[in-house]
mmCIF file of N, CA and C in Angstrom:
data_model
loop_
_atom_site.group_PDB
_atom_site.id
_atom_site.type_symbol
_atom_site.label_atom_id
_atom_site.label_comp_id
_atom_site.label_asym_id
_atom_site.label_seq_id
_atom_site.Cartn_x
_atom_site.Cartn_y
_atom_site.Cartn_z
ATOM 1 N N MET A 1288 272.274 180.820 160.278
ATOM 2 C CA MET A 1288 273.839 181.860 160.869
ATOM 3 C C MET A 1288 274.666 180.803 161.471
ATOM 4 N N ALA A 1289 274.469 179.423 161.627
ATOM 5 C CA ALA A 1289 275.109 178.415 161.744
ATOM 6 C C ALA A 1289 275.561 177.855 160.459
ATOM 7 N N ASN A 1290 275.063 177.653 159.167
ATOM 8 C CA ASN A 1290 275.373 177.123 158.342
ATOM 9 C C ASN A 1290 275.806 177.898 156.857
ATOM 10 N N SER A 1291 275.024 178.987 157.203
ATOM 11 C CA SER A 1291 275.307 179.920 155.923
ATOM 12 C C SER A 1291 276.247 181.677 156.618
ATOM 13 N N PRO A 1292 277.015 182.285 155.687
ATOM 14 C CA PRO A 1292 278.031 183.671 155.708
ATOM 15 C C PRO A 1292 276.504 184.113 156.092
ATOM 16 N N LEU A 1293 276.761 185.648 156.362
ATOM 17 C CA LEU A 1293 275.489 186.753 156.707
ATOM 18 C C LEU A 1293 275.887 187.973 155.789
ATOM 19 N N VAL A 1294 275.098 188.237 154.552
ATOM 20 C CA VAL A 1294 275.871 189.128 153.769
ATOM 21 C C VAL A 1294 275.907 190.541 154.487
ATOM 22 N N SER A 1295 276.409 191.842 154.663
ATOM 23 C CA SER A 1295 276.325 192.837 155.162
ATOM 24 C C SER A 1295 276.860 194.582 154.731
ATOM 25 N N VAL A 1296 276.856 195.155 155.224
ATOM 26 C CA VAL A 1296 277.327 196.661 154.459
ATOM 27 C C VAL A 1296 278.019 196.907 155.636
ATOM 28 N N ASP A 1297 279.353 197.823 155.476
ATOM 29 C CA ASP A 1297 279.971 198.033 156.626
ATOM 30 C C ASP A 1297 279.818 199.602 156.188
ATOM 31 N N LEU A 1298 280.044 200.509 156.962
ATOM 32 C CA LEU A 1298 280.222 201.926 156.086
ATOM 33 C C LEU A 1298 281.566 202.286 157.250
ATOM 34 N N ILE A 1299 282.507 202.574 156.364
ATOM 35 C CA ILE A 1299 283.359 203.526 156.684
ATOM 36 C C ILE A 1299 283.375 204.799 156.636
ATOM 37 N N VAL A 1300 283.267 206.301 157.194
ATOM 38 C CA VAL A 1300 282.970 207.003 157.754
ATOM 39 C C VAL A 1300 283.863 208.520 157.158
ATOM 40 N N LYS A 1301 284.061 208.998 156.683
ATOM 41 C CA LYS A 1301 284.972 209.881 156.203
ATOM 42 C C LYS A 1301 284.107 210.933 157.123
ATOM 43 N N GLN A 1302 285.757 211.596 157.741
ATOM 44 C CA GLN A 1302 285.403 212.488 158.248
ATOM 45 C C GLN A 1302 287.126 213.955 158.805
ATOM 46 N N ASP A 1303 286.930 214.509 157.794
ATOM 47 C CA ASP A 1303 288.009 215.511 157.639
ATOM 48 C C ASP A 1303 288.970 214.358 157.056
ATOM 49 N N ASP A 1304 289.757 214.397 158.091
ATOM 50 C CA ASP A 1304 291.735 213.604 157.160
ATOM 51 C C ASP A 1304 291.426 212.369 157.774
ATOM 52 N N GLY A 1305 289.697 212.214 158.132
ATOM 53 C CA GLY A 1305 289.567 210.775 158.927
ATOM 54 C C GLY A 1305 288.669 209.461 158.787
ATOM 55 N N VAL A 1306 288.564 208.344 159.179
ATOM 56 C CA VAL A 1306 287.549 208.193 159.340
ATOM 57 C C VAL A 1306 286.596 208.148 160.612
ATOM 58 N N LEU A 1307 285.574 207.473 161.030
ATOM 59 C CA LEU A 1307 285.046 207.423 162.338
ATOM 60 C C LEU A 1307 284.231 206.051 162.554
ATOM 61 N N LEU A 1308 285.059 205.885 164.062
ATOM 62 C CA LEU A 1308 284.739 204.430 164.720
ATOM 63 C C LEU A 1308 284.343 204.084 165.640
ATOM 64 N N GLY A 1309 283.572 203.565 165.448
ATOM 65 C CA GLY A 1309 282.862 203.179 167.299
ATOM 66 C C GLY A 1309 283.505 202.128 168.329
ATOM 67 N N LEU A 1310 283.027 201.898 169.241
ATOM 68 C CA LEU A 1310 283.333 200.872 170.553
ATOM 69 C C LEU A 1310 282.766 199.916 170.422
ATOM 70 N N ARG A 1311 282.822 199.136 169.918
ATOM 71 C CA ARG A 1311 282.218 197.878 169.635
ATOM 72 C C ARG A 1311 281.297 197.244 171.534
ATOM 73 N N GLU A 1312 280.793 197.084 171.956
ATOM 74 C CA GLU A 1312 279.892 196.730 172.833
ATOM 75 C C GLU A 1312 279.383 195.010 172.847
ATOM 76 N N SER A 1313 279.672 194.901 171.497
ATOM 77 C CA SER A 1313 279.196 193.483 171.220
ATOM 78 C C SER A 1313 279.798 192.246 170.428
ATOM 79 N N GLU A 1314 279.541 191.516 170.514
ATOM 80 C CA GLU A 1314 279.948 190.528 169.536
ATOM 81 C C GLU A 1314 279.950 190.188 168.128
ATOM 82 N N PRO A 1315 279.786 190.428 166.618
ATOM 83 C CA PRO A 1315 281.318 190.294 167.075
ATOM 84 C C PRO A 1315 282.627 191.412 167.036
ATOM 85 N N ALA A 1316 283.943 191.394 167.717
ATOM 86 C CA ALA A 1316 284.825 192.572 168.205
ATOM 87 C C ALA A 1316 284.471 192.859 168.852
ATOM 88 N N LYS A 1317 283.598 192.292 169.368
ATOM 89 C CA LYS A 1317 283.676 193.360 171.258
ATOM 90 C C LYS A 1317 284.859 193.722 171.408
ATOM 91 N N GLY A 1318 284.860 195.210 172.131
ATOM 92 C CA GLY A 1318 286.083 196.204 172.749
ATOM 93 C C GLY A 1318 287.278 196.350 171.418
ATOM 94 N N GLU A 1319 286.321 196.256 170.909
ATOM 95 C CA GLU A 1319 287.393 196.377 169.431
ATOM 96 C C GLU A 1319 286.320 197.840 168.880
ATOM 97 N N TRP A 1320 287.505 199.079 168.191
ATOM 98 C CA TRP A 1320 287.252 199.875 167.427
ATOM 99 C C TRP A 1320 287.163 199.667 166.073
ATOM 100 N N PHE A 1321 285.632 199.584 165.501
ATOM 101 C CA PHE A 1321 284.851 198.831 164.058
ATOM 102 C C PHE A 1321 284.587 199.966 163.632
ATOM 103 N N VAL A 1322 284.205 200.294 162.271
ATOM 104 C CA VAL A 1322 283.208 200.441 161.359
ATOM 105 C C VAL A 1322 281.994 200.006 161.997
ATOM 106 N N PRO A 1323 280.717 201.270 161.484
ATOM 107 C CA PRO A 1323 279.563 201.343 162.137
ATOM 108 C C PRO A 1323 279.045 200.304 160.376
ATOM 109 N N GLY A 1324 278.518 198.723 161.040
ATOM 110 C CA GLY A 1324 277.995 198.307 159.903
ATOM 111 C C GLY A 1324 276.114 197.402 160.356
ATOM 112 N N GLY A 1325 275.876 196.504 159.260
ATOM 113 C CA GLY A 1325 275.350 195.255 159.666
ATOM 114 C C GLY A 1325 274.207 194.643 158.695
ATOM 115 N N CYS A 1326 273.464 193.899 159.119
ATOM 116 C CA CYS A 1326 273.177 192.662 157.484
ATOM 117 C C CYS A 1326 272.165 193.264 157.089
ATOM 118 N N VAL A 1327 272.519 192.785 155.583
ATOM 119 C CA VAL A 1327 271.441 193.436 154.604
ATOM 120 C C VAL A 1327 269.782 192.333 154.451
ATOM 121 N N LEU A 1328 268.953 193.265 154.459
ATOM 122 C CA LEU A 1328 267.487 192.509 154.639
ATOM 123 C C LEU A 1328 267.477 191.419 153.559
ATOM 124 N N LYS A 1329 266.006 190.393 153.905
ATOM 125 C CA LYS A 1329 265.896 190.322 152.355
ATOM 126 C C LYS A 1329 265.300 191.238 151.205
ATOM 127 N N ASN A 1330 265.473 191.085 149.987
ATOM 128 C CA ASN A 1330 264.870 192.444 149.178
ATOM 129 C C ASN A 1330 265.994 193.022 149.280
ATOM 130 N N GLU A 1331 266.212 193.495 150.107
ATOM 131 C CA GLU A 1331 267.213 195.669 150.268
ATOM 132 C C GLU A 1331 268.595 195.162 149.127
ATOM 133 N N ARG A 1332 268.743 196.678 148.545
ATOM 134 C CA ARG A 1332 269.800 196.773 148.052
ATOM 135 C C ARG A 1332 270.594 196.953 148.721
ATOM 136 N N LEU A 1333 271.820 196.715 148.427
ATOM 137 C CA LEU A 1333 272.685 197.091 148.863
ATOM 138 C C LEU A 1333 272.709 198.731 149.719
ATOM 139 N N THR A 1334 272.791 199.788 148.986
ATOM 140 C CA THR A 1334 272.882 201.189 148.723
ATOM 141 C C THR A 1334 271.493 201.403 149.716
ATOM 142 N N GLU A 1335 270.140 200.680 149.550
ATOM 143 C CA GLU A 1335 268.996 200.958 150.211
ATOM 144 C C GLU A 1335 269.954 200.308 152.061
ATOM 145 N N ALA A 1336 270.728 199.432 152.123
ATOM 146 C CA ALA A 1336 271.355 198.666 153.495
ATOM 147 C C ALA A 1336 272.181 200.156 153.786
ATOM 148 N N VAL A 1337 272.974 200.628 153.374
ATOM 149 C CA VAL A 1337 273.771 201.766 153.548
ATOM 150 C C VAL A 1337 273.232 202.215 153.966
ATOM 151 N N HIS A 1338 271.774 202.661 153.695
ATOM 152 C CA HIS A 1338 271.275 204.099 153.664
ATOM 153 C C HIS A 1338 270.362 203.503 155.642
ATOM 154 N N ARG A 1339 269.540 202.662 155.599
ATOM 155 C CA ARG A 1339 268.892 202.107 156.699
ATOM 156 C C ARG A 1339 270.209 202.172 157.938
ATOM 157 N N VAL A 1340 271.400 201.545 158.072
ATOM 158 C CA VAL A 1340 272.131 200.833 158.504
ATOM 159 C C VAL A 1340 272.612 202.505 159.445
ATOM 160 N N ALA A 1341 273.018 203.560 157.748
ATOM 161 C CA ALA A 1341 273.590 204.690 159.058
ATOM 162 C C ALA A 1341 272.515 205.781 159.359
ATOM 163 N N ASP A 1342 271.088 205.421 158.797
ATOM 164 C CA ASP A 1342 269.957 205.699 159.884
ATOM 165 C C ASP A 1342 270.022 205.423 161.822
ATOM 166 N N MET A 1343 270.513 204.119 161.315
ATOM 167 C CA MET A 1343 270.017 203.726 162.474
ATOM 168 C C MET A 1343 271.433 203.879 163.128
ATOM 169 N N GLU A 1344 273.073 203.643 163.024
ATOM 170 C CA GLU A 1344 273.973 203.565 163.756
ATOM 171 C C GLU A 1344 274.432 204.819 164.336
ATOM 172 N N LEU A 1345 273.899 206.010 163.099
ATOM 173 C CA LEU A 1345 275.254 207.407 162.448
ATOM 174 C C LEU A 1345 273.136 208.342 163.400
ATOM 175 N N GLY A 1346 272.231 208.007 163.171
ATOM 176 C CA GLY A 1346 271.538 208.959 163.301
ATOM 177 C C GLY A 1346 271.928 210.358 162.378
ATOM 178 N N CYS A 1347 272.056 210.155 161.354
ATOM 179 C CA CYS A 1347 271.834 210.518 160.439
ATOM 180 C C CYS A 1347 272.128 210.512 159.041
ATOM 181 N N GLU A 1348 271.805 210.385 157.571
ATOM 182 C CA GLU A 1348 271.680 210.501 156.106
ATOM 183 C C GLU A 1348 273.242 210.512 156.300
ATOM 184 N N VAL A 1349 273.463 210.167 154.473
ATOM 185 C CA VAL A 1349 275.016 210.239 154.793
ATOM 186 C C VAL A 1349 275.328 209.618 152.656
ATOM 187 N N GLU A 1350 275.583 210.054 152.353
ATOM 188 C CA GLU A 1350 275.993 210.319 150.731
ATOM 189 C C GLU A 1350 277.586 208.965 150.716
ATOM 190 N N ILE A 1351 276.579 208.746 149.581
ATOM 191 C CA ILE A 1351 278.203 207.169 148.907
ATOM 192 C C ILE A 1351 278.584 208.153 148.100
ATOM 193 N N CYS A 1352 279.990 207.960 148.802
ATOM 194 C CA CYS A 1352 281.284 207.849 148.137
ATOM 195 C C CYS A 1352 282.102 207.177 146.946
ATOM 196 N N ASN A 1353 282.160 206.501 147.795
ATOM 197 C CA ASN A 1353 282.880 205.078 147.225
ATOM 198 C C ASN A 1353 282.442 203.247 147.325
ATOM 199 N N ARG A 1354 282.755 202.175 146.648
ATOM 200 C CA ARG A 1354 282.651 201.042 147.370
ATOM 201 C C ARG A 1354 283.021 200.383 147.330
ATOM 202 N N LEU A 1355 283.993 200.148 148.203
ATOM 203 C CA LEU A 1355 285.796 199.218 148.591
ATOM 204 C C LEU A 1355 285.410 198.191 148.110
ATOM 205 N N GLY A 1356 284.447 197.593 147.696
ATOM 206 C CA GLY A 1356 284.671 195.695 147.671
ATOM 207 C C GLY A 1356 283.577 194.952 148.653
ATOM 208 N N THR A 1357 284.148 193.744 148.440
ATOM 209 C CA THR A 1357 283.355 192.646 148.779
ATOM 210 C C THR A 1357 284.712 191.918 150.105
ATOM 211 N N PHE A 1358 284.571 191.661 151.798
ATOM 212 C CA PHE A 1358 285.487 191.517 152.241
ATOM 213 C C PHE A 1358 284.708 190.215 152.709
ATOM 214 N N GLU A 1359 285.204 189.216 153.269
ATOM 215 C CA GLU A 1359 285.205 188.149 154.171
ATOM 216 C C GLU A 1359 285.518 188.435 155.338
ATOM 217 N N HIS A 1360 284.402 188.159 156.462
ATOM 218 C CA HIS A 1360 285.157 188.402 158.034
ATOM 219 C C HIS A 1360 284.821 187.089 158.293
ATOM 220 N N PHE A 1361 285.541 186.149 159.255
ATOM 221 C CA PHE A 1361 285.343 185.427 160.043
ATOM 222 C C PHE A 1361 285.743 185.226 161.365
ATOM 223 N N TYR A 1362 284.878 184.913 162.001
ATOM 224 C CA TYR A 1362 285.308 185.548 163.846
ATOM 225 C C TYR A 1362 285.081 184.175 164.219
ATOM 226 N N ASP A 1363 285.341 184.073 165.730
ATOM 227 C CA ASP A 1363 285.258 182.949 166.648
ATOM 228 C C ASP A 1363 285.174 183.155 167.629
ATOM 229 N N THR A 1364 283.406 184.119 167.617
ATOM 230 C CA THR A 1364 282.342 184.402 168.859
ATOM 231 C C THR A 1364 280.878 184.540 168.151
ATOM 232 N N SER A 1365 280.405 184.635 168.977
ATOM 233 C CA SER A 1365 279.025 184.906 168.393
ATOM 234 C C SER A 1365 278.346 185.027 169.870
ATOM 235 N N GLU A 1366 277.412 186.101 169.534
ATOM 236 C CA GLU A 1366 276.872 187.112 170.984
ATOM 237 C C GLU A 1366 275.014 185.970 170.674
ATOM 238 N N VAL A 1367 274.486 184.830 169.775
ATOM 239 C CA VAL A 1367 274.218 184.512 169.150
ATOM 240 C C VAL A 1367 274.376 183.220 169.944
ATOM 241 N N GLU A 1368 273.728 182.511 170.405
ATOM 242 C CA GLU A 1368 273.199 180.673 171.713
ATOM 243 C C GLU A 1368 273.628 180.385 171.174
ATOM 244 N N GLY A 1369 274.159 179.283 170.688
ATOM 245 C CA GLY A 1369 274.262 177.795 170.336
ATOM 246 C C GLY A 1369 274.958 178.442 169.005
ATOM 247 N N VAL A 1370 275.370 179.620 169.119
ATOM 248 C CA VAL A 1370 276.084 179.301 167.590
ATOM 249 C C VAL A 1370 277.837 180.421 167.789
ATOM 250 N N ASP A 1371 278.195 179.160 168.132
ATOM 251 C CA ASP A 1371 279.958 179.081 168.375
ATOM 252 C C ASP A 1371 280.621 179.970 167.389
ATOM 253 N N SER A 1372 280.533 180.274 166.611
ATOM 254 C CA SER A 1372 281.457 181.388 165.674
ATOM 255 C C SER A 1372 279.899 182.340 164.271
ATOM 256 N N LYS A 1373 281.242 183.246 163.461
ATOM 257 C CA LYS A 1373 280.329 183.819 162.206
ATOM 258 C C LYS A 1373 281.009 183.815 161.413
ATOM 259 N N HIS A 1374 280.447 184.213 160.228
ATOM 260 C CA HIS A 1374 280.909 184.730 159.306
ATOM 261 C C HIS A 1374 280.166 185.399 158.231
ATOM 262 N N TYR A 1375 281.025 186.667 158.217
ATOM 263 C CA TYR A 1375 280.323 187.634 156.670
ATOM 264 C C TYR A 1375 280.971 187.511 155.476
ATOM 265 N N VAL A 1376 279.662 187.930 154.610
ATOM 266 C CA VAL A 1376 280.295 189.326 153.189
ATOM 267 C C VAL A 1376 279.944 190.183 153.512
ATOM 268 N N ALA A 1377 280.980 190.742 154.008
ATOM 269 C CA ALA A 1377 281.133 193.025 154.291
ATOM 270 C C ALA A 1377 281.181 193.357 152.713
ATOM 271 N N ASN A 1378 280.495 193.937 152.161
ATOM 272 C CA ASN A 1378 280.459 194.927 151.278
ATOM 273 C C ASN A 1378 280.841 196.344 152.233
ATOM 274 N N GLY A 1379 282.061 196.836 151.858
ATOM 275 C CA GLY A 1379 282.041 198.082 152.328
ATOM 276 C C GLY A 1379 281.955 199.454 151.480
ATOM 277 N N PHE A 1380 281.726 201.140 152.331
ATOM 278 C CA PHE A 1380 281.240 201.377 151.121
ATOM 279 C C PHE A 1380 281.603 202.401 152.192
ATOM 280 N N VAL A 1381 282.484 203.749 151.437
ATOM 281 C CA VAL A 1381 282.900 204.663 152.200
ATOM 282 C C VAL A 1381 281.501 205.792 152.273
ATOM 283 N N VAL A 1382 281.422 206.667 153.387
ATOM 284 C CA VAL A 1382 280.637 207.374 153.652
ATOM 285 C C VAL A 1382 280.514 208.828 153.688
ATOM 286 N N GLU A 1383 280.288 209.444 153.425
ATOM 287 C CA GLU A 1383 280.308 211.007 154.143
ATOM 288 C C GLU A 1383 279.059 211.567 154.591
ATOM 289 N N PRO A 1384 278.787 211.672 155.832
ATOM 290 C CA PRO A 1384 277.917 212.293 156.679
ATOM 291 C C PRO A 1384 277.381 213.373 156.048
ATOM 292 N N PHE A 1385 275.738 213.866 156.137
ATOM 293 C CA PHE A 1385 275.164 215.286 155.807
ATOM 294 C C PHE A 1385 274.947 215.985 156.627
ATOM 295 N N GLN A 1386 275.081 215.196 158.043
ATOM 296 C CA GLN A 1386 274.723 215.996 159.258
ATOM 297 C C GLN A 1386 275.643 215.826 160.242
ATOM 298 N N PRO A 1387 275.930 216.147 161.721
ATOM 299 C CA PRO A 1387 276.635 215.668 162.490
ATOM 300 C C PRO A 1387 276.470 214.151 162.806
ATOM 301 N N VAL A 1388 277.147 213.415 162.995
ATOM 302 C CA VAL A 1388 276.734 211.874 163.507
ATOM 303 C C VAL A 1388 276.237 211.902 165.424
ATOM 304 N N ASP A 1389 275.529 211.348 165.306
ATOM 305 C CA ASP A 1389 275.170 211.181 166.651
ATOM 306 C C ASP A 1389 274.851 210.305 167.076
ATOM 307 N N LEU A 1390 275.879 209.494 167.908
ATOM 308 C CA LEU A 1390 275.467 207.602 168.779
ATOM 309 C C LEU A 1390 274.910 207.473 168.800
ATOM 310 N N ALA A 1391 273.850 206.917 167.317
ATOM 311 C CA ALA A 1391 272.446 206.056 167.926
ATOM 312 C C ALA A 1391 271.757 204.972 168.142
ATOM 313 N N ASP A 1392 272.523 203.991 168.310
ATOM 314 C CA ASP A 1392 272.589 202.214 168.437
ATOM 315 C C ASP A 1392 273.182 202.115 170.053
ATOM 316 N N ASP A 1393 272.937 200.831 170.526
ATOM 317 C CA ASP A 1393 273.691 199.986 171.730
ATOM 318 C C ASP A 1393 274.292 199.799 171.591
ATOM 319 N N GLN A 1394 275.344 199.162 169.992
ATOM 320 C CA GLN A 1394 275.996 197.997 169.436
ATOM 321 C C GLN A 1394 277.424 199.635 170.451
ATOM 322 N N HIS A 1395 277.493 200.247 169.711
ATOM 323 C CA HIS A 1395 278.549 201.372 170.350
ATOM 324 C C HIS A 1395 278.791 202.096 171.790
ATOM 325 N N SER A 1396 279.686 202.224 172.315
ATOM 326 C CA SER A 1396 279.606 202.766 173.546
ATOM 327 C C SER A 1396 280.340 204.453 173.406
ATOM 328 N N GLU A 1397 280.882 204.163 172.374
ATOM 329 C CA GLU A 1397 281.462 206.149 171.944
ATOM 330 C C GLU A 1397 281.642 205.568 169.913
ATOM 331 N N LEU A 1398 282.081 207.127 169.667
ATOM 332 C CA LEU A 1398 282.650 207.699 168.607
ATOM 333 C C LEU A 1398 283.554 207.688 168.523
ATOM 334 N N ARG A 1399 284.672 207.415 167.862
ATOM 335 C CA ARG A 1399 285.954 208.445 168.088
ATOM 336 C C ARG A 1399 286.702 209.161 166.594
ATOM 337 N N VAL A 1400 287.190 209.590 165.961
ATOM 338 C CA VAL A 1400 287.789 210.039 164.782
ATOM 339 C C VAL A 1400 288.942 209.818 164.429
ATOM 340 N N PHE A 1401 289.522 208.608 163.393
ATOM 341 C CA PHE A 1401 290.677 207.896 163.640
ATOM 342 C C PHE A 1401 291.536 208.671 162.283
ATOM 343 N N GLU A 1402 293.020 209.000 163.049
ATOM 344 C CA GLU A 1402 293.832 210.202 161.379
ATOM 345 C C GLU A 1402 294.451 208.603 160.997
ATOM 346 N N PRO A 1403 295.364 209.337 159.630
ATOM 347 C CA PRO A 1403 296.671 208.400 159.050
ATOM 348 C C PRO A 1403 298.236 209.046 160.370
ATOM 349 N N PRO A 1404 298.534 208.581 160.337
ATOM 350 C CA PRO A 1404 298.746 206.694 160.073
ATOM 351 C C PRO A 1404 297.569 205.825 160.950
ATOM 352 N N PHE A 1405 297.288 204.619 160.450
ATOM 353 C CA PHE A 1405 296.633 203.809 161.499
ATOM 354 C C PHE A 1405 297.057 203.091 162.025
ATOM 355 N N GLU A 1406 297.120 203.078 163.209
ATOM 356 C CA GLU A 1406 298.035 201.582 163.952
ATOM 357 C C GLU A 1406 297.087 201.135 165.154
ATOM 358 N N GLY A 1407 297.576 200.182 165.454
ATOM 359 C CA GLY A 1407 296.293 198.796 166.116
ATOM 360 C C GLY A 1407 295.159 198.775 166.253
ATOM 361 N N LEU A 1408 294.293 198.466 164.601
ATOM 362 C CA LEU A 1408 293.419 198.840 164.521
ATOM 363 C C LEU A 1408 293.204 197.486 164.299
ATOM 364 N N HIS A 1409 292.043 196.662 164.182
ATOM 365 C CA HIS A 1409 291.443 195.867 164.150
ATOM 366 C C HIS A 1409 292.020 195.496 162.689
ATOM 367 N N PRO A 1410 292.347 194.435 162.547
ATOM 368 C CA PRO A 1410 292.992 193.831 160.783
ATOM 369 C C PRO A 1410 291.842 193.544 160.173
ATOM 370 N N TYR A 1411 290.093 193.671 160.336
ATOM 371 C CA TYR A 1411 289.496 193.959 159.014
ATOM 372 C C TYR A 1411 289.089 195.294 159.045
ATOM 373 N N VAL A 1412 289.059 195.818 160.248
ATOM 374 C CA VAL A 1412 289.335 197.611 159.930
ATOM 375 C C VAL A 1412 290.221 198.169 158.638
ATOM 376 N N GLN A 1413 291.898 197.332 158.743
ATOM 377 C CA GLN A 1413 292.827 198.120 158.784
ATOM 378 C C GLN A 1413 292.293 197.374 156.976
ATOM 379 N N GLN A 1414 292.601 196.987 156.586
ATOM 380 C CA GLN A 1414 291.581 195.904 155.424
ATOM 381 C C GLN A 1414 290.367 197.368 154.115
ATOM 382 N N TYR A 1415 289.715 197.707 155.218
ATOM 383 C CA TYR A 1415 289.186 198.789 154.658
ATOM 384 C C TYR A 1415 290.247 200.131 154.593
ATOM 385 N N LEU A 1416 290.766 200.994 155.544
ATOM 386 C CA LEU A 1416 291.408 201.643 155.151
ATOM 387 C C LEU A 1416 292.530 201.969 154.188
ATOM 388 N N ASP A 1417 293.421 200.241 154.186
ATOM 389 C CA ASP A 1417 294.255 200.165 153.064
ATOM 390 C C ASP A 1417 293.712 200.402 151.921
ATOM 391 N N ARG A 1418 292.502 199.875 151.765
ATOM 392 C CA ARG A 1418 291.922 200.183 150.045
ATOM 393 C C ARG A 1418 291.120 202.011 150.106
ATOM 394 N N MET A 1419 291.392 202.551 150.791
ATOM 395 C CA MET A 1419 290.849 203.724 150.765
ATOM 396 C C MET A 1419 292.223 204.690 149.827
ATOM 397 N N VAL A 1420 291.360 205.943 149.531
ATOM 398 C CA VAL A 1420 291.993 206.631 148.560
ATOM 399 C C VAL A 1420 292.353 207.941 148.938
ATOM 400 N N TRP A 1421 293.061 208.390 149.891
ATOM 401 C CA TRP A 1421 292.984 209.644 150.953
ATOM 402 C C TRP A 1421 293.612 210.723 150.015
ATOM 403 N N GLU A 1422 292.510 211.845 149.575
ATOM 404 C CA GLU A 1422 293.031 213.210 149.132
ATOM 405 C C GLU A 1422 293.092 214.721 149.520
#
């Protein structure tokens, strides 16, 4: 982590006319409304990581609707001792849950649906929302 970027998937969870965001309880982006996500494991396909992260962080299965692309996220903070920054190569996926979402992890203190116009969100979340097509 001190010398290499982390490969991750971020889930942009569609909910009616908005997206579901979680209030982060840990670094990076602590205290920010952010998309659920997680690192890709060795020998795991990106789509497999999406489904694993959805199960772990949302407590539900999801359908992958669209891949928004790859994004670079740079943070000046880290929760890892001895590492003062983080670099993610994040792959954004728009997903729809098959059942109601349940806050299933300890990384977020609450979940909330945000509807357009989106204002005051973390710049990396805004990048995802700017790429989405709203029907």
